[in-house]
Amino acid sequence: MQCSRGLEREGFLIDKAFLGGGVYSLRFETQELLPAILPGQFFMVGPHRWKSDPFLLRPFAVVDGSENGVEFLMKVVGRGTKDIVSCERGTSFRLRGPLGNGVFTATRGRSLALVAGGIGVAPLLCAWKFHSDVISSFVFGVSNRDWAGVADWASSKVSGLTVASDDGSLGCKGTAPDVLKKEGDFIDEIWACGPVPMLKAVYETFGGKSLIMASLESRMGCGIGGCHSCTVKTQRGMLKVCHDGPVFDLSEVFLDELI
Ligand SMILES: Cc1cc2nc3c(=O)[nH]c(=O)nc-3n(C[C@H](O)[C@H](O)[C@H](O)COP(=O)(O)OP(=O)(O)OC[C@H]3O[C@@H](n4cnc5c(N)ncnc54)[C@H](O)[C@@H]3O)c2cc1C
Ligand code: FES
Protein backbone atom coordinates (compact mmCIF):
# COMPACT_ATOMS: atom_id res chain seq x y z
CA MET A 1 0.00 0.00 0.00
CA GLN A 2 1.24 3.53 -0.87
CA CYS A 3 1.44 6.28 1.80
CA SER A 4 -0.75 9.38 1.61
CA ARG A 5 1.06 12.72 1.16
CA GLY A 6 -0.90 15.73 2.46
CA LEU A 7 -3.83 16.20 0.11
CA GLU A 8 -3.07 12.97 -1.68
CA ARG A 9 -4.51 9.56 -0.92
CA GLU A 10 -4.28 6.17 -2.48
CA GLY A 11 -7.45 5.04 -4.20
CA PHE A 12 -8.27 1.76 -5.87
CA LEU A 13 -10.28 1.59 -9.07
CA ILE A 14 -13.28 -0.53 -8.07
CA ASP A 15 -15.68 0.03 -10.93
CA LYS A 16 -15.37 1.06 -14.56
CA ALA A 17 -18.19 1.29 -17.09
CA PHE A 18 -18.03 2.32 -20.74
CA LEU A 19 -20.97 4.59 -21.54
CA GLY A 20 -20.26 5.12 -25.26
CA GLY A 21 -18.83 8.10 -27.14
CA GLY A 22 -15.41 7.63 -25.53
CA VAL A 23 -16.85 8.29 -22.05
CA TYR A 24 -16.36 6.10 -18.97
CA SER A 25 -17.62 6.28 -15.42
CA LEU A 26 -14.93 5.34 -12.91
CA ARG A 27 -15.38 4.72 -9.20
CA PHE A 28 -12.52 4.67 -6.68
CA GLU A 29 -12.38 3.49 -3.10
CA THR A 30 -9.96 4.83 -0.50
CA GLN A 31 -8.92 3.19 2.74
CA GLU A 32 -8.17 6.57 4.35
CA LEU A 33 -11.21 8.79 4.88
CA LEU A 34 -11.70 11.59 2.35
CA PRO A 35 -12.58 15.13 3.51
CA ALA A 36 -16.12 16.36 2.78
CA ILE A 37 -16.50 17.09 -0.94
CA LEU A 38 -18.34 20.20 -2.17
CA PRO A 39 -20.07 20.44 -5.58
CA GLY A 40 -17.66 21.80 -8.19
CA GLN A 41 -14.56 20.42 -6.50
CA PHE A 42 -12.18 18.19 -8.41
CA PHE A 43 -9.29 15.76 -7.95
CA MET A 44 -5.97 15.41 -9.73
CA VAL A 45 -5.95 11.76 -10.75
CA GLY A 46 -3.48 9.26 -12.14
CA PRO A 47 -2.30 5.70 -11.59
CA HIS A 48 0.71 5.22 -9.30
CA ARG A 49 2.59 3.67 -12.18
CA TRP A 50 2.88 7.16 -13.80
CA LYS A 51 5.71 7.79 -11.30
CA SER A 52 8.08 6.16 -13.75
CA ASP A 53 6.82 8.25 -16.66
CA PRO A 54 6.77 12.07 -17.05
CA PHE A 55 2.99 12.22 -16.66
CA LEU A 56 1.24 14.90 -14.62
CA LEU A 57 -1.92 13.96 -12.75
CA ARG A 58 -5.04 15.04 -14.67
CA PRO A 59 -7.97 17.08 -13.21
CA PHE A 60 -11.48 15.58 -13.05
CA ALA A 61 -14.62 16.97 -11.45
CA VAL A 62 -16.30 14.92 -8.75
CA VAL A 63 -19.60 13.39 -9.85
CA ASP A 64 -20.30 11.77 -6.50
CA GLY A 65 -18.26 11.35 -3.37
CA SER A 66 -18.35 9.94 0.12
CA GLU A 67 -15.83 9.60 2.92
CA ASN A 68 -14.33 6.49 1.37
CA GLY A 69 -14.93 6.82 -2.33
CA VAL A 70 -15.29 9.08 -5.32
CA GLU A 71 -16.80 8.77 -8.79
CA PHE A 72 -15.71 10.51 -11.99
CA LEU A 73 -16.94 10.70 -15.57
CA MET A 74 -14.04 10.70 -18.04
CA LYS A 75 -13.92 11.40 -21.75
CA VAL A 76 -10.90 10.01 -23.54
CA VAL A 77 -9.18 12.90 -25.34
CA GLY A 78 -5.46 12.13 -25.18
CA ARG A 79 -2.65 10.12 -23.71
CA GLY A 80 -3.51 10.52 -20.03
CA THR A 81 -7.22 9.74 -20.23
CA LYS A 82 -6.54 6.84 -22.60
CA ASP A 83 -4.13 5.33 -20.08
CA ILE A 84 -6.44 5.90 -17.09
CA VAL A 85 -9.42 4.15 -18.67
CA SER A 86 -7.21 1.24 -19.74
CA CYS A 87 -6.47 0.43 -16.06
CA GLU A 88 -7.91 -2.77 -14.62
CA ARG A 89 -10.13 -2.90 -11.56
CA GLY A 90 -7.92 -2.96 -8.45
CA THR A 91 -5.28 -0.60 -9.93
CA SER A 92 -3.74 1.74 -7.36
CA PHE A 93 -4.24 5.47 -8.10
CA ARG A 94 -3.04 8.79 -6.71
CA LEU A 95 -6.06 10.93 -5.81
CA ARG A 96 -5.10 14.53 -4.93
CA GLY A 97 -8.09 16.38 -3.57
CA PRO A 98 -10.77 17.45 -3.11
CA LEU A 99 -9.46 20.68 -4.69
CA GLY A 100 -10.94 24.06 -5.56
CA ASN A 101 -12.26 26.88 -3.40
CA GLY A 102 -14.78 28.32 -5.84
CA VAL A 103 -17.70 25.88 -5.65
CA PHE A 104 -21.43 25.84 -6.43
CA THR A 105 -23.33 27.37 -3.50
CA ALA A 106 -27.12 27.73 -3.55
CA THR A 107 -28.98 30.70 -2.08
CA ARG A 108 -32.33 29.74 -0.61
CA GLY A 109 -35.28 31.49 -2.22
CA ARG A 110 -33.55 32.08 -5.59
CA SER A 111 -34.60 30.09 -8.66
CA LEU A 112 -31.81 27.95 -10.08
CA ALA A 113 -31.23 26.07 -13.35
CA LEU A 114 -28.31 23.92 -14.53
CA VAL A 115 -26.92 23.86 -18.08
CA ALA A 116 -24.37 21.23 -19.08
CA GLY A 117 -22.58 20.64 -22.36
CA GLY A 118 -21.01 17.23 -23.06
CA ILE A 119 -18.58 16.06 -20.39
CA GLY A 120 -19.37 19.30 -18.49
CA VAL A 121 -22.29 17.38 -17.01
CA ALA A 122 -19.89 15.85 -14.43
CA PRO A 123 -19.71 18.62 -11.78
CA LEU A 124 -23.37 19.50 -12.30
CA LEU A 125 -24.41 15.95 -11.37
CA CYS A 126 -22.66 16.54 -8.05
CA ALA A 127 -24.39 19.94 -7.73
CA TRP A 128 -27.74 18.25 -8.40
CA LYS A 129 -27.14 15.73 -5.65
CA PHE A 130 -26.54 18.53 -3.13
CA HIS A 131 -29.18 21.02 -4.26
CA SER A 132 -31.93 19.15 -6.14
CA ASP A 133 -34.55 20.66 -3.81
CA VAL A 134 -33.92 24.17 -5.20
CA ILE A 135 -33.09 23.33 -8.85
CA SER A 136 -36.04 23.93 -11.19
CA SER A 137 -34.45 22.73 -14.42
CA PHE A 138 -31.41 20.75 -15.60
CA VAL A 139 -30.64 20.75 -19.34
CA PHE A 140 -27.93 18.44 -20.69
CA GLY A 141 -26.84 19.36 -24.22
CA VAL A 142 -24.85 17.03 -26.46
CA SER A 143 -23.86 16.96 -30.11
CA ASN A 144 -25.67 13.79 -31.21
CA ARG A 145 -26.83 10.32 -30.19
CA ASP A 146 -23.28 9.11 -29.64
CA TRP A 147 -24.01 10.45 -26.16
CA ALA A 148 -27.08 8.24 -25.63
CA GLY A 149 -25.35 6.02 -23.05
CA VAL A 150 -24.11 9.02 -21.05
CA ALA A 151 -27.55 10.65 -21.25
CA ASP A 152 -29.22 7.45 -19.95
CA TRP A 153 -26.66 7.19 -17.17
CA ALA A 154 -27.17 10.86 -16.19
CA SER A 155 -30.96 10.46 -16.37
CA SER A 156 -30.72 7.59 -13.89
CA LYS A 157 -29.21 10.06 -11.42
CA VAL A 158 -31.36 13.13 -12.17
CA SER A 159 -35.14 12.97 -12.20
CA GLY A 160 -36.58 15.22 -14.91
CA LEU A 161 -33.27 15.73 -16.77
CA THR A 162 -33.89 17.42 -20.14
CA VAL A 163 -31.58 16.07 -22.86
CA ALA A 164 -31.01 18.17 -25.98
CA SER A 165 -28.89 17.49 -29.04
CA ASP A 166 -27.60 19.81 -31.73
CA ASP A 167 -28.89 17.55 -34.54
CA GLY A 168 -32.11 16.42 -32.82
CA SER A 169 -31.05 12.75 -32.82
CA LEU A 170 -31.29 12.54 -29.01
CA GLY A 171 -33.87 14.29 -26.81
CA CYS A 172 -35.11 17.63 -28.08
CA LYS A 173 -33.41 19.48 -30.91
CA GLY A 174 -31.35 22.54 -30.04
CA THR A 175 -28.49 23.74 -27.90
CA ALA A 176 -28.78 23.53 -24.12
CA PRO A 177 -29.06 27.35 -23.65
CA ASP A 178 -31.76 27.55 -26.37
CA VAL A 179 -33.75 24.74 -24.76
CA LEU A 180 -33.54 26.40 -21.34
CA LYS A 181 -34.62 29.72 -22.88
CA LYS A 182 -37.67 28.05 -24.48
CA GLU A 183 -38.79 26.92 -21.02
CA GLY A 184 -39.49 30.63 -20.62
CA ASP A 185 -39.26 30.99 -16.84
CA PHE A 186 -37.22 33.78 -15.27
CA ILE A 187 -34.22 32.25 -13.51
CA ASP A 188 -32.25 34.07 -10.82
CA GLU A 189 -29.17 31.90 -11.15
CA ILE A 190 -27.71 29.48 -13.71
CA TRP A 191 -24.91 27.00 -13.05
CA ALA A 192 -23.08 25.94 -16.19
CA CYS A 193 -20.24 23.71 -17.33
CA GLY A 194 -19.26 22.81 -20.86
CA PRO A 195 -17.22 23.88 -23.87
CA VAL A 196 -16.33 27.56 -24.19
CA PRO A 197 -18.77 28.18 -27.12
CA MET A 198 -21.59 26.87 -24.91
CA LEU A 199 -20.54 29.11 -22.01
CA LYS A 200 -20.50 32.08 -24.40
CA ALA A 201 -23.99 31.17 -25.62
CA VAL A 202 -25.25 30.89 -22.03
CA TYR A 203 -23.79 34.32 -21.30
CA GLU A 204 -25.21 35.89 -24.47
CA THR A 205 -28.67 34.45 -23.72
CA PHE A 206 -28.93 35.01 -19.96
CA GLY A 207 -26.09 37.40 -18.99
CA GLY A 208 -27.22 40.63 -17.30
CA LYS A 209 -30.52 38.98 -16.28
CA SER A 210 -29.38 35.88 -14.39
CA LEU A 211 -26.27 35.37 -12.29
CA ILE A 212 -24.23 32.76 -14.18
CA MET A 213 -21.77 30.65 -12.21
CA ALA A 214 -19.62 28.43 -14.45
CA SER A 215 -17.11 25.70 -13.77
CA LEU A 216 -14.13 26.41 -16.04
CA GLU A 217 -11.54 24.08 -17.50
CA SER A 218 -7.89 24.86 -18.12
CA ARG A 219 -4.67 22.92 -18.47
CA MET A 220 -3.43 22.11 -14.96
CA GLY A 221 0.02 21.18 -13.73
CA CYS A 222 -0.41 20.87 -9.96
CA GLY A 223 -4.05 21.61 -9.05
CA ILE A 224 -2.98 23.38 -5.85
CA GLY A 225 -1.96 26.90 -6.89
CA GLY A 226 1.77 26.32 -7.28
CA CYS A 227 2.53 26.33 -11.00
CA HIS A 228 0.43 29.13 -12.60
CA SER A 229 -0.45 26.90 -15.56
CA CYS A 230 -4.20 27.34 -15.08
CA THR A 231 -4.64 31.13 -14.88
CA VAL A 232 -7.60 32.88 -16.52
CA LYS A 233 -8.08 36.61 -17.13
CA THR A 234 -10.88 38.13 -15.05
CA GLN A 235 -12.10 41.57 -13.94
CA ARG A 236 -10.25 40.82 -10.67
CA GLY A 237 -6.96 40.14 -12.50
CA MET A 238 -5.38 36.82 -13.40
CA LEU A 239 -6.92 34.09 -11.24
CA LYS A 240 -6.05 30.42 -10.87
CA VAL A 241 -8.76 27.99 -11.92
CA CYS A 242 -7.47 25.40 -9.45
CA HIS A 243 -7.31 27.69 -6.42
CA ASP A 244 -9.77 30.55 -7.07
CA GLY A 245 -12.21 28.35 -9.02
CA PRO A 246 -13.02 26.19 -10.77
CA VAL A 247 -16.43 27.89 -10.36
CA PHE A 248 -16.47 31.59 -11.35
CA ASP A 249 -19.06 34.31 -11.85
CA LEU A 250 -19.04 34.31 -15.66
CA SER A 251 -19.57 38.10 -15.85
CA GLU A 252 -16.07 38.50 -14.35
CA VAL A 253 -14.32 36.25 -16.86
CA PHE A 254 -12.89 37.46 -20.20
CA LEU A 255 -14.58 34.74 -22.23
CA ASP A 256 -12.69 35.50 -25.44
CA GLU A 257 -9.43 34.70 -23.64
CA LEU A 258 -10.55 31.20 -22.62
CA ILE A 259 -9.22 28.29 -24.68
C1 LIG B 1 -11.33 21.51 -13.03
C2 LIG B 1 -11.40 20.54 -14.20
C3 LIG B 1 -12.33 19.53 -14.18
C4 LIG B 1 -12.38 18.62 -15.24
N1 LIG B 1 -13.31 17.63 -15.17
C5 LIG B 1 -13.35 16.71 -16.15
C6 LIG B 1 -14.29 15.64 -16.07
O1 LIG B 1 -15.08 15.54 -15.12
N2 LIG B 1 -14.27 14.71 -17.06
C7 LIG B 1 -13.39 14.80 -18.13
O2 LIG B 1 -13.41 13.92 -19.00
N3 LIG B 1 -12.52 15.81 -18.23
C8 LIG B 1 -12.46 16.76 -17.27
N4 LIG B 1 -11.55 17.77 -17.36
C9 LIG B 1 -10.65 17.82 -18.53
C10 LIG B 1 -9.56 16.77 -18.34
O3 LIG B 1 -8.74 17.14 -17.25
C11 LIG B 1 -8.71 16.68 -19.61
O4 LIG B 1 -9.50 16.21 -20.67
C12 LIG B 1 -7.54 15.74 -19.39
O5 LIG B 1 -6.63 16.31 -18.48
C13 LIG B 1 -6.84 15.46 -20.71
O6 LIG B 1 -5.72 14.65 -20.47
P1 LIG B 1 -5.08 13.80 -21.65
O7 LIG B 1 -3.70 13.44 -21.25
O8 LIG B 1 -5.98 12.68 -22.03
O9 LIG B 1 -5.08 14.80 -22.87
P2 LIG B 1 -3.83 15.56 -23.49
O10 LIG B 1 -3.06 14.59 -24.32
O11 LIG B 1 -3.12 16.32 -22.44
O12 LIG B 1 -4.62 16.57 -24.42
C14 LIG B 1 -5.52 16.09 -25.44
C15 LIG B 1 -6.46 17.21 -25.86
O13 LIG B 1 -7.29 17.62 -24.75
C16 LIG B 1 -7.11 19.00 -24.46
N5 LIG B 1 -7.06 19.18 -22.99
C17 LIG B 1 -6.16 18.62 -22.17
N6 LIG B 1 -6.37 19.00 -20.90
C18 LIG B 1 -7.43 19.82 -20.93
C19 LIG B 1 -8.13 20.55 -19.94
N7 LIG B 1 -7.78 20.53 -18.65
N8 LIG B 1 -9.18 21.28 -20.32
C20 LIG B 1 -9.54 21.33 -21.60
N9 LIG B 1 -8.92 20.67 -22.59
C21 LIG B 1 -7.88 19.93 -22.26
C22 LIG B 1 -5.79 19.37 -25.09
O14 LIG B 1 -5.75 20.74 -25.47
C23 LIG B 1 -5.73 18.47 -26.31
O15 LIG B 1 -6.46 19.01 -27.38
C24 LIG B 1 -11.48 18.72 -16.33
C25 LIG B 1 -10.54 19.75 -16.35
C26 LIG B 1 -10.51 20.65 -15.30
C27 LIG B 1 -9.50 21.75 -15.32
S1 FES C 1 -2.70 23.98 -11.76
FE1 FES C 1 -0.88 24.71 -10.83
S2 FES C 1 -1.51 26.73 -10.24
FE2 FES C 1 -3.36 25.86 -10.98
Tab-separated table of N, CA and C and ligand atoms in Angstrom, residues 220-223 225-230 240 242, ligand 2:
chain	number	residue	atom	x	y	z
A	220	MET	N	-3.911	22.008	-16.339
A	220	MET	CA	-3.427	22.110	-14.958
A	220	MET	C	-2.167	21.291	-14.754
A	221	GLY	N	-1.198	21.905	-14.053
A	221	GLY	CA	0.018	21.175	-13.726
A	221	GLY	C	-0.049	20.550	-12.348
A	222	CYS	N	-0.473	21.356	-11.346
A	222	CYS	CA	-0.407	20.873	-9.961
A	222	CYS	C	-1.782	20.758	-9.303
A	223	GLY	N	-2.711	21.637	-9.657
A	223	GLY	CA	-4.053	21.609	-9.055
A	223	GLY	C	-4.125	22.299	-7.708
A	225	GLY	N	-2.363	25.486	-6.915
A	225	GLY	CA	-1.960	26.896	-6.890
A	225	GLY	C	-0.475	27.151	-7.014
A	226	GLY	N	0.323	26.142	-7.307
A	226	GLY	CA	1.771	26.316	-7.277
A	226	GLY	C	2.456	26.559	-8.611
A	227	CYS	N	1.780	26.331	-9.729
A	227	CYS	CA	2.529	26.331	-10.998
A	227	CYS	C	2.068	27.381	-12.004
A	228	HIS	N	0.960	28.064	-11.738
A	228	HIS	CA	0.431	29.134	-12.604
A	228	HIS	C	0.009	28.658	-13.998
A	229	SER	N	-0.118	27.356	-14.198
A	229	SER	CA	-0.451	26.903	-15.557
A	229	SER	C	-1.933	27.087	-15.879
A	230	CYS	N	-2.751	27.377	-14.863
A	230	CYS	CA	-4.202	27.341	-15.080
A	230	CYS	C	-4.857	28.712	-15.004
A	240	LYS	N	-6.383	31.827	-10.618
A	240	LYS	CA	-6.053	30.422	-10.872
A	240	LYS	C	-7.327	29.582	-10.822
A	242	CYS	N	-7.544	26.451	-10.480
A	242	CYS	CA	-7.474	25.398	-9.452
A	242	CYS	C	-7.713	25.940	-8.054
B	2	FES	S1	-2.695	23.983	-11.760
B	2	FES	FE1	-0.885	24.714	-10.835
B	2	FES	S2	-1.506	26.725	-10.245
B	2	FES	FE2	-3.356	25.864	-10.984
